[in-house]
C-alpha positions as a Python dict, from the first residue, in 0.01 Angstrom:
ca = {
    (1, 'X'): (0, 0, 0),
    (2, 'X'): (316, -173, -104),
    (3, 'X'): (524, -279, -401),
    (4, 'X'): (728, -611, -423),
    (5, 'X'): (1068, -655, -595),
    (6, 'X'): (1262, -971, -638),
    (7, 'X'): (1629, -972, -553),
    (8, 'X'): (1908, -1231, -608),
    (9, 'X'): (1972, -1512, -364),
    (10, 'X'): (1602, -1568, -277),
    (11, 'X'): (1540, -1224, -124),
    (12, 'X'): (1265, -975, -179),
    (13, 'X'): (1234, -602, -115),
    (14, 'X'): (901, -464, 5),
    (15, 'X'): (844, -95, -29),
    (16, 'X'): (554, -9, 207),
    (17, 'X'): (374, 317, 222),
    (18, 'X'): (145, 391, 520),
    (19, 'X'): (-109, 683, 523),
    (20, 'X'): (-156, 888, 838),
    (21, 'X'): (-509, 756, 876),
    (22, 'X'): (-357, 403, 890),
    (23, 'X'): (-93, 479, 1147),
    (24, 'X'): (-294, 705, 1373),
    (25, 'X'): (-375, 427, 1619),
    (26, 'X'): (-4, 366, 1667),
    (27, 'X'): (45, 735, 1742),
    (28, 'X'): (-218, 718, 2011),
    (29, 'X'): (-66, 406, 2184),
    (30, 'X'): (279, 564, 2150),
    (31, 'X'): (148, 881, 2321),
    (32, 'X'): (26, 671, 2613),
    (33, 'X'): (364, 515, 2659),
    (34, 'X'): (530, 845, 2647),
    (35, 'X'): (305, 991, 2912),
    (36, 'X'): (368, 689, 3132),
    (37, 'X'): (738, 772, 3127),
    (38, 'X'): (740, 1148, 3097),
    (39, 'X'): (470, 1246, 3347),
    (40, 'X'): (243, 1506, 3207),
    (41, 'X'): (159, 1776, 3452),
    (42, 'X'): (-207, 1761, 3569),
    (43, 'X'): (-257, 1398, 3456),
    (44, 'X'): (-186, 1060, 3602),
    (45, 'X'): (77, 847, 3414),
    (46, 'X'): (-63, 728, 3093),
    (47, 'X'): (-397, 927, 3114),
    (48, 'X'): (-300, 1234, 2933),
    (49, 'X'): (-500, 1308, 2621),
    (50, 'X'): (-332, 1265, 2278),
    (51, 'X'): (-336, 1640, 2196),
    (52, 'X'): (-190, 1738, 2537),
    (53, 'X'): (95, 1490, 2496),
    (54, 'X'): (158, 1620, 2128),
    (55, 'X'): (182, 1966, 2255),
    (56, 'X'): (423, 1871, 2540),
    (57, 'X'): (666, 1633, 2358),
    (58, 'X'): (606, 1721, 1990),
    (59, 'X'): (443, 1506, 1719),
    (60, 'X'): (784, 1396, 1573),
    (61, 'X'): (877, 1237, 1905),
    (62, 'X'): (539, 1052, 1915),
    (63, 'X'): (606, 930, 1552),
    (64, 'X'): (955, 809, 1652),
    (65, 'X'): (809, 621, 1940),
    (66, 'X'): (540, 458, 1724),
    (67, 'X'): (763, 367, 1414),
    (68, 'X'): (856, 26, 1538),
    (69, 'X'): (507, -88, 1586),
    (70, 'X'): (400, 69, 1241),
    (71, 'X'): (671, -133, 1083),
    (72, 'X'): (597, -459, 1244),
    (73, 'X'): (227, -448, 1169),
    (74, 'X'): (255, -332, 807),
    (75, 'X'): (550, -560, 715),
    (76, 'X'): (356, -859, 872),
    (77, 'X'): (43, -772, 672),
    (78, 'X'): (248, -755, 351),
    (79, 'X'): (408, -1093, 413),
    (80, 'X'): (84, -1262, 485),
    (81, 'X'): (-83, -1106, 184),
    (82, 'X'): (197, -1226, -46),
    (83, 'X'): (222, -1562, 125),
    (84, 'X'): (595, -1522, 162),
    (85, 'X'): (796, -1797, 356),
    (86, 'X'): (1050, -1561, 504),
    (87, 'X'): (1354, -1662, 716),
    (88, 'X'): (1555, -1436, 948),
    (89, 'X'): (1487, -1083, 1049),
    (90, 'X'): (1408, -825, 769),
    (91, 'X'): (1644, -525, 703),
    (92, 'X'): (1446, -219, 744),
    (93, 'X'): (1533, 129, 596),
    (94, 'X'): (1307, 419, 679),
    (95, 'X'): (1274, 632, 359),
    (96, 'X'): (1016, 889, 468),
    (97, 'X'): (910, 993, 829),
    (98, 'X'): (734, 1324, 888),
    (99, 'X'): (427, 1404, 1097),
    (100, 'X'): (114, 1425, 898),
    (101, 'X'): (266, 1260, 585),
    (102, 'X'): (282, 909, 442),
    (103, 'X'): (538, 694, 625),
    (104, 'X'): (756, 504, 369),
    (105, 'X'): (993, 227, 452),
    (106, 'X'): (1171, -49, 273),
    (107, 'X'): (1195, -405, 404),
    (108, 'X'): (1450, -642, 266),
    (109, 'X'): (1394, -1009, 365),
    (110, 'X'): (1531, -1355, 273),
    (111, 'X'): (1285, -1638, 167),
    (112, 'X'): (1312, -2005, 220),
    (113, 'X'): (1479, -2135, -101),
    (114, 'X'): (1328, -2401, -330),
    (115, 'X'): (1538, -2710, -262),
    (116, 'X'): (1502, -3033, -451),
    (117, 'X'): (1620, -3311, -234),
    (118, 'X'): (1832, -3609, -366),
    (119, 'X'): (1649, -3938, -418),
    (120, 'X'): (1767, -4126, -112),
    (121, 'X'): (1702, -4471, -268),
    (122, 'X'): (1991, -4400, -513),
    (123, 'X'): (2236, -4313, -236),
    (124, 'X'): (2469, -4595, -133),
    (125, 'X'): (2705, -4594, 173),
    (126, 'X'): (2897, -4848, 353),
    (127, 'X'): (3000, -4861, 717),
    (128, 'X'): (3355, -4985, 767),
    (129, 'X'): (3455, -5051, 1125),
    (130, 'X'): (3839, -5063, 1182),
    (131, 'X'): (3951, -5389, 1350),
    (132, 'X'): (4142, -5363, 1685),
    (133, 'X'): (4508, -5444, 1630),
    (134, 'X'): (4778, -5548, 1881),
    (135, 'X'): (4942, -5222, 1824),
    (136, 'X'): (4628, -5040, 1935),
    (137, 'X'): (4629, -5236, 2264),
    (138, 'X'): (5003, -5185, 2309),
    (139, 'X'): (4976, -4815, 2260),
    (140, 'X'): (4702, -4788, 2514),
    (141, 'X'): (4899, -5001, 2770),
    (142, 'X'): (5205, -4787, 2716),
    (143, 'X'): (4987, -4469, 2785),
    (144, 'X'): (4855, -4623, 3117),
    (145, 'X'): (5203, -4723, 3198),
    (146, 'X'): (5322, -4364, 3153),
    (147, 'X'): (5039, -4237, 3379),
    (148, 'X'): (5183, -4439, 3666),
    (149, 'X'): (5541, -4347, 3617),
    (150, 'X'): (5755, -4245, 3911),
    (151, 'X'): (5949, -3917, 3848),
    (152, 'X'): (6286, -3890, 4023),
    (153, 'X'): (6514, -3586, 4020),
    (154, 'X'): (6841, -3654, 3832),
    (155, 'X'): (7163, -3461, 3794),
    (156, 'X'): (7270, -3601, 3455),
    (157, 'X'): (7181, -3489, 3103),
    (158, 'X'): (6815, -3518, 2979),
    (159, 'X'): (6736, -3826, 2782),
    (160, 'X'): (6441, -3891, 2548),
    (161, 'X'): (6232, -4058, 2823),
    (162, 'X'): (6284, -3774, 3070),
    (163, 'X'): (6047, -3489, 3196),
    (164, 'X'): (6205, -3130, 3205),
    (165, 'X'): (6085, -2823, 3396),
    (166, 'X'): (6197, -2510, 3188),
    (167, 'X'): (6155, -2133, 3153),
    (168, 'X'): (6105, -2038, 2788),
    (169, 'X'): (6107, -1723, 2590),
    (170, 'X'): (6011, -1684, 2222),
    (171, 'X'): (6120, -1414, 1993),
    (172, 'X'): (6027, -1299, 1644),
    (173, 'X'): (6291, -1071, 1478),
    (174, 'X'): (6434, -1018, 1827),
    (175, 'X'): (6094, -907, 1963),
    (176, 'X'): (5936, -1109, 2231),
    (177, 'X'): (5630, -1299, 2099),
    (178, 'X'): (5315, -1223, 2274),
    (179, 'X'): (5212, -1518, 2500),
    (180, 'X'): (5547, -1681, 2414),
    (181, 'X'): (5688, -1683, 2770),
    (182, 'X'): (5641, -1967, 2998),
    (183, 'X'): (5777, -2034, 3346),
    (184, 'X'): (5797, -2379, 3511),
    (185, 'X'): (5677, -2525, 3184),
    (186, 'X'): (5664, -2908, 3182),
    (187, 'X'): (5806, -3089, 2874),
    (188, 'X'): (5783, -3470, 2830),
    (189, 'X'): (6065, -3548, 2592),
    (190, 'X'): (5896, -3893, 2500),
    (191, 'X'): (5580, -3716, 2371),
    (192, 'X'): (5557, -3513, 2053),
    (193, 'X'): (5563, -3139, 2120),
    (194, 'X'): (5327, -2898, 1948),
    (195, 'X'): (5622, -2733, 1799),
    (196, 'X'): (5802, -2981, 1569),
    (197, 'X'): (6176, -3010, 1664),
    (198, 'X'): (6138, -2846, 2010),
    (199, 'X'): (6197, -3159, 2216),
    (200, 'X'): (6504, -3264, 2016),
    (201, 'X'): (6671, -2929, 2102),
    (202, 'X'): (6663, -3010, 2471),
    (203, 'X'): (6798, -3366, 2483),
    (204, 'X'): (7150, -3366, 2635),
    (205, 'X'): (7102, -3057, 2851),
    (206, 'X'): (7137, -3054, 3234),
    (207, 'X'): (6983, -2862, 3520),
    (208, 'X'): (7063, -2487, 3510),
    (209, 'X'): (7191, -2491, 3161),
    (210, 'X'): (7049, -2255, 2897),
    (211, 'X'): (7017, -2289, 2526),
    (212, 'X'): (6917, -2050, 2235),
    (213, 'X'): (6797, -2195, 1909),
    (214, 'X'): (6560, -2126, 1624),
    (215, 'X'): (6282, -2334, 1462),
    (216, 'X'): (6080, -2301, 1151),
    (217, 'X'): (5698, -2285, 1208),
    (218, 'X'): (5496, -2467, 952),
    (219, 'X'): (5285, -2235, 716),
    (220, 'X'): (4982, -2423, 853),
    (221, 'X'): (5064, -2355, 1225),
    (222, 'X'): (4751, -2265, 1421),
    (223, 'X'): (4909, -1943, 1557),
    (224, 'X'): (4869, -1732, 1242),
    (225, 'X'): (5118, -1469, 1344),
    (226, 'X'): (5383, -1735, 1374),
    (227, 'X'): (5284, -1959, 1077),
    (228, 'X'): (5568, -1979, 824),
    (229, 'X'): (5811, -1780, 1042),
    (230, 'X'): (6149, -1856, 1183),
    (231, 'X'): (6108, -1826, 1574),
    (232, 'X'): (6394, -1793, 1812),
    (233, 'X'): (6392, -1960, 2155),
    (234, 'X'): (6582, -1909, 2483),
    (235, 'X'): (6540, -2196, 2724),
    (236, 'X'): (6666, -2255, 3077),
    (237, 'X'): (6648, -2604, 3230),
    (238, 'X'): (6526, -2575, 3589),
    (239, 'X'): (6492, -2949, 3672),
    (240, 'X'): (6540, -3294, 3499),
    (241, 'X'): (6324, -3580, 3610),
    (242, 'X'): (6382, -3943, 3519),
    (243, 'X'): (6053, -4120, 3458),
    (244, 'X'): (6067, -4471, 3592),
    (245, 'X'): (5793, -4671, 3417),
    (246, 'X'): (5628, -4975, 3578),
    (247, 'X'): (5631, -5313, 3411),
    (248, 'X'): (5325, -5403, 3196),
    (249, 'X'): (5213, -5696, 3422),
    (250, 'X'): (4946, -5822, 3664),
    (251, 'X'): (5057, -5574, 3928),
    (252, 'X'): (4979, -5271, 3704),
    (253, 'X'): (4661, -5429, 3596),
    (254, 'X'): (4558, -5453, 3971),
    (255, 'X'): (4642, -5087, 4025),
    (256, 'X'): (4412, -5019, 3744),
    (257, 'X'): (4120, -5214, 3912),
    (258, 'X'): (4148, -5537, 3703),
    (259, 'X'): (4224, -5879, 3831),
    (260, 'X'): (4515, -5939, 3595),
    (261, 'X'): (4690, -5836, 3274),
    (262, 'X'): (4472, -6058, 3063),
    (263, 'X'): (4156, -5892, 3193),
    (264, 'X'): (4296, -5554, 3145),
    (265, 'X'): (4383, -5633, 2775),
    (266, 'X'): (4034, -5766, 2728),
    (267, 'X'): (3889, -5442, 2859),
    (268, 'X'): (4121, -5220, 2648),
    (269, 'X'): (4030, -5426, 2344),
    (270, 'X'): (3654, -5382, 2418),
    (271, 'X'): (3685, -5009, 2474),
    (272, 'X'): (3894, -4960, 2156),
    (273, 'X'): (3632, -5167, 1952),
    (274, 'X'): (3355, -4944, 2084),
    (275, 'X'): (3552, -4637, 1988),
    (276, 'X'): (3621, -4772, 1645),
    (277, 'X'): (3240, -4845, 1595),
    (278, 'X'): (3154, -4496, 1716),
    (279, 'X'): (3399, -4328, 1468),
    (280, 'X'): (3272, -4554, 1186),
    (281, 'X'): (2910, -4439, 1259),
    (282, 'X'): (3030, -4079, 1274),
    (283, 'X'): (3209, -4116, 937),
    (284, 'X'): (2897, -4294, 784),
    (285, 'X'): (2674, -4007, 889),
    (286, 'X'): (2916, -3751, 733),
    (287, 'X'): (2928, -3962, 409),
    (288, 'X'): (2545, -3979, 399),
    (289, 'X'): (2512, -3593, 448),
    (290, 'X'): (2787, -3528, 191),
    (291, 'X'): (2613, -3748, -73),
    (292, 'X'): (2283, -3593, 6),
    (293, 'X'): (2427, -3249, -39),
    (294, 'X'): (2611, -3343, -359),
    (295, 'X'): (2299, -3487, -530),
    (296, 'X'): (2050, -3224, -407),
    (297, 'X'): (1959, -2907, -608),
    (298, 'X'): (1995, -2598, -395),
    (299, 'X'): (1951, -2360, -691),
    (300, 'X'): (1609, -2453, -818),
    (301, 'X'): (1409, -2132, -871),
    (302, 'X'): (1058, -2009, -848),
    (303, 'X'): (926, -1664, -941),
    (304, 'X'): (1061, -1543, -600),
    (305, 'X'): (1342, -1784, -498),
    (306, 'X'): (1672, -1797, -676),
    (307, 'X'): (1947, -1982, -475),
    (308, 'X'): (2036, -1985, -103),
    (309, 'X'): (2012, -1640, 80),
    (310, 'X'): (2326, -1530, 272),
    (311, 'X'): (2136, -1525, 595),
    (312, 'X'): (2075, -1891, 570),
    (313, 'X'): (2439, -1973, 486),
    (314, 'X'): (2562, -1756, 761),
    (315, 'X'): (2328, -1931, 1016),
}
């Protein structure tokens, strides 16, 4: 026997009552499982009669062993009887559990919501593939050039094209920042640092010099405990390397496995074009999904479904 109650966000609550005669078979199976584990004196594992097991371990322990299978069967029967289209696991609350009495439990479960999909014939999207520019090719060539740079120790001051090896300590209100210490940390002054303004503080320093300075972290910084804060730095320069970049010519192209610079540029152009096409397709897919969502109705209701259940949103 059960009662059905409709809840908000496409959920239902089933209060299910099970008479002793209806759950007796579950008690008998539970007693067998207990006797297999406990070992009842005078009987082989799993062969002790129900009354002997009840006397040895107590009927309440048998009922506790049986409750899971009782809930599973009776909940399933109620769902089938009501033709409920459930999603996720039900939340079970045992309200009454005592030997020789009705077992009463409450099951709260989400239902698949009633969704009215958008008319796809009325959705219009356009794929726009970004053309490859000379700047795109030039930036890629410069990146490849940097990968083949020679790094030579220097004694002079650091310039914007150099690489530094540093030790760094970060402080917040004079307290060391957790994870804010780095030793033998490499800094490429020609590349943008993840902390805006950091590289600029190091230009002009020499080996063995130290510098203390502070920087304001953006409110949107990914490290939440530092976002919007003024952070103090103490940096020691351990080494300065001059990065000697190769010329962008046929020789560099041959090092990269191409017969000449023209072929290298052709390959780069082709690769960037493929990347732009892939990004355009990804953007197109997102736009299609966004428009489908925008034009679909997720709040359509039936006698049982009213909106999207939390379990579906969380998933």
